[in-house]
Amino acid sequence: MEIFDTPAALRAFAFAARAANRKIALVPTMGNLHEGHRSLIRIARPLADEVIVSVFVNPIQFGPNEDYAAYPRTWADDLAACEEEGATAVFHPTVEAMYPEGKPTTYVTETAISPFLCGASRPGHFNGVCTVVTKLFMAALPDVAVFGEKDFQQLAIVKRMVRDLDIPVEIVPAPISREADGLARSSRNRFIPEGMRPQALSLRHALLAAKAAWDGGERDAQALERILRDTVAREAPDGVVDYARVSDAETLVPLTGAIERPALAALAVKVGPPRLIDNIVLGR
Ligand code: AMP
C-alpha cells in the first residue's frame, strides 16, 4: 500500500495508473475509520484496480464554533484499517499541503440542495465539502468514488456537482452501517456521554416509527415529521433537535402535505456534545 501526502504525489500515481489502463476508485474520509468507512472500501475494491482512501480532516468544512480541533485523529489505526481492507493507496496530506495559500478564495458551491437540513444549520459547510471533494478528484483522478448514505445530503450534492461540472466520476452510494443496537456508526459517537446512549438511539427509533407509519399508508409529511419529533422528545428528553424533516429524496426540498414520491426522513439531534445525524428513505 502506497502512502502520499501531497496532491502532486498522488496525481503522479493516478496518472501512472491511468496510463496503464488501471481503474481508480476513491473513498474520501476524515479518518478515525470505523466499520462504516471499511464498508465503503469493501464496496470500492471490486470496482477498480486501485483503491485510494483519503484521510483528511478538512478545516474549511467546519464552522468557527464546530469541532474541528476536537475531531478525532487516529492515523496509525486508520493506516492499519486501510491495509486490512485492501486499499492500494492512502492519501494523508497536511492542511498546508492542501491549502498552501491558507483559506482558499475559490470555492465550489452547489446552490439548490445545499440550503436545507445540515446546510441550514452549518452555513458554508457544503461549500467546504464540494471544494475539498473537487480537489481530491483533481488529485486522485478517480473513475468512481464511494460516498455513504449516512451523509445523504452530501451524497446528493456531490452527485449534482459532478453532473453540473461534467466531472467524469461515477458516484457510488453505500448503505448506512450501524452498531448492533441500530445507532448509525460515526466518528462522533465516542463523544456521546456515558448513560446517554439510549437517548442517542432515539434517532433510529424515530426513523423506524416514521417508516412503520409510511408502510401503514401514512403519506402526510407533517404527520410523519410529528412522529419523528414526538419519538425524539419522548426518548431523548435531553436531546436538542436541530431538524426533523421529511424531504424530497432527490432535491431535498422540504415536503408538505401528501407525499407522492420517495421521501427522505432525516434527523439531526444534539445528544450531549455531539450532534448526531441519521436518515431513512421512505418508499424506496
Ligand atoms: P467522514 O469520515 O465522516 O467524513 O465520512 C467519510 C465517508 O464515510 C462519507 O462518505 C460518509 O458518508 C461515510 N460514512 C460515515 N459513516 C458511515 C456509516 N455509518 N455508514 C456508511 N457510510 C458512512
Short mmCIF file of N, CA and C and ligand atoms in Angstrom, two decimals, residues 27-37 39-40 61 71 146-152 154 174-178 184-188, ligand 1:
data_model
loop_
_atom_site.label_atom_id
_atom_site.label_comp_id
_atom_site.label_asym_id
_atom_site.label_seq_id
_atom_site.Cartn_x
_atom_site.Cartn_y
_atom_site.Cartn_z
N VAL A 27 -12.14 6.73 -2.01
CA VAL A 27 -13.01 6.75 -0.84
C VAL A 27 -12.56 7.92 0.04
N PRO A 28 -13.26 9.05 -0.05
CA PRO A 28 -12.85 10.20 0.77
C PRO A 28 -13.35 10.06 2.21
N THR A 29 -12.45 10.28 3.17
CA THR A 29 -12.83 10.21 4.60
C THR A 29 -12.09 11.30 5.37
N MET A 30 -12.56 11.50 6.61
CA MET A 30 -11.84 12.37 7.53
C MET A 30 -11.10 11.54 8.58
N GLY A 31 -10.91 10.25 8.29
CA GLY A 31 -10.16 9.41 9.22
C GLY A 31 -10.99 8.93 10.39
N ASN A 32 -10.28 8.46 11.44
CA ASN A 32 -10.95 7.79 12.56
C ASN A 32 -11.87 6.69 12.01
N LEU A 33 -11.26 5.87 11.18
CA LEU A 33 -12.02 4.91 10.38
C LEU A 33 -12.70 3.85 11.25
N HIS A 34 -13.99 3.65 10.99
CA HIS A 34 -14.76 2.63 11.69
C HIS A 34 -15.34 1.68 10.64
N GLU A 35 -16.17 0.78 11.09
CA GLU A 35 -16.74 -0.23 10.20
C GLU A 35 -17.49 0.40 9.01
N GLY A 36 -18.10 1.56 9.22
CA GLY A 36 -18.80 2.25 8.12
C GLY A 36 -17.83 2.61 7.00
N HIS A 37 -16.69 3.21 7.37
CA HIS A 37 -15.68 3.54 6.36
C HIS A 37 -15.14 2.27 5.70
N SER A 39 -16.67 -0.44 5.20
CA SER A 39 -17.64 -0.99 4.23
C SER A 39 -17.53 -0.23 2.90
N LEU A 40 -17.22 1.06 2.96
CA LEU A 40 -17.03 1.84 1.72
C LEU A 40 -15.83 1.30 0.94
N GLN A 61 -14.55 22.88 6.00
CA GLN A 61 -15.96 22.48 6.09
C GLN A 61 -16.49 22.57 7.51
N TYR A 71 -11.91 17.03 16.60
CA TYR A 71 -12.25 15.88 15.75
C TYR A 71 -11.18 14.80 15.93
N VAL A 146 -16.83 6.51 -3.76
CA VAL A 146 -17.87 5.94 -2.92
C VAL A 146 -18.18 6.91 -1.77
N PHE A 147 -19.47 7.19 -1.58
CA PHE A 147 -19.93 8.08 -0.52
C PHE A 147 -21.05 7.39 0.26
N GLY A 148 -21.07 7.56 1.57
CA GLY A 148 -22.06 6.90 2.42
C GLY A 148 -23.40 7.62 2.45
N GLU A 149 -24.47 6.83 2.52
CA GLU A 149 -25.81 7.43 2.67
C GLU A 149 -26.03 7.98 4.07
N LYS A 150 -25.11 7.70 4.99
CA LYS A 150 -25.17 8.33 6.31
C LYS A 150 -25.26 9.85 6.15
N ASP A 151 -24.45 10.36 5.21
CA ASP A 151 -24.48 11.79 4.88
C ASP A 151 -25.25 11.95 3.58
N PHE A 152 -26.55 11.73 3.66
CA PHE A 152 -27.38 11.63 2.46
C PHE A 152 -27.36 12.92 1.65
N GLN A 154 -24.99 15.22 1.60
CA GLN A 154 -23.67 15.34 0.97
C GLN A 154 -23.61 14.51 -0.30
N ALA A 174 -23.21 4.13 -0.64
CA ALA A 174 -23.04 2.98 0.27
C ALA A 174 -24.08 3.08 1.38
N PRO A 175 -24.73 1.94 1.71
CA PRO A 175 -25.76 1.97 2.76
C PRO A 175 -25.17 2.33 4.13
N ILE A 176 -26.04 2.79 5.01
CA ILE A 176 -25.59 3.20 6.36
C ILE A 176 -25.19 1.97 7.17
N SER A 177 -24.00 2.01 7.73
CA SER A 177 -23.53 0.94 8.60
C SER A 177 -23.91 1.29 10.04
N ARG A 178 -24.46 0.30 10.75
CA ARG A 178 -24.99 0.57 12.11
C ARG A 178 -24.37 -0.34 13.15
N ALA A 184 -26.36 4.62 14.08
CA ALA A 184 -25.53 4.80 12.88
C ALA A 184 -24.10 5.05 13.31
N ARG A 185 -23.16 4.30 12.73
CA ARG A 185 -21.76 4.49 13.11
C ARG A 185 -21.29 5.88 12.72
N SER A 186 -20.52 6.49 13.62
CA SER A 186 -19.99 7.82 13.39
C SER A 186 -18.76 8.03 14.25
N SER A 187 -17.81 8.79 13.71
CA SER A 187 -16.63 9.13 14.49
C SER A 187 -17.00 9.95 15.72
N ARG A 188 -18.17 10.57 15.69
CA ARG A 188 -18.57 11.42 16.82
C ARG A 188 -19.26 10.63 17.93
P1 AMP B 1 -16.41 11.05 7.32
O1 AMP B 1 -15.08 10.46 7.64
O2 AMP B 1 -17.35 11.07 8.47
O3 AMP B 1 -16.32 12.36 6.58
O4 AMP B 1 -17.09 10.05 6.30
C1 AMP B 1 -16.41 9.60 5.15
C2 AMP B 1 -17.36 8.81 4.30
O5 AMP B 1 -17.83 7.70 5.05
C3 AMP B 1 -18.60 9.60 3.88
O6 AMP B 1 -18.96 9.23 2.55
C4 AMP B 1 -19.65 9.13 4.88
O7 AMP B 1 -20.96 9.22 4.39
C5 AMP B 1 -19.23 7.69 5.06
N1 AMP B 1 -19.73 7.16 6.33
C6 AMP B 1 -19.50 7.64 7.57
N2 AMP B 1 -20.18 6.91 8.49
C7 AMP B 1 -20.87 5.97 7.80
C8 AMP B 1 -21.77 4.93 8.16
N3 AMP B 1 -22.12 4.70 9.42
N4 AMP B 1 -22.28 4.16 7.17
C9 AMP B 1 -21.96 4.38 5.87
N5 AMP B 1 -21.12 5.35 5.47
C10 AMP B 1 -20.58 6.13 6.42
#
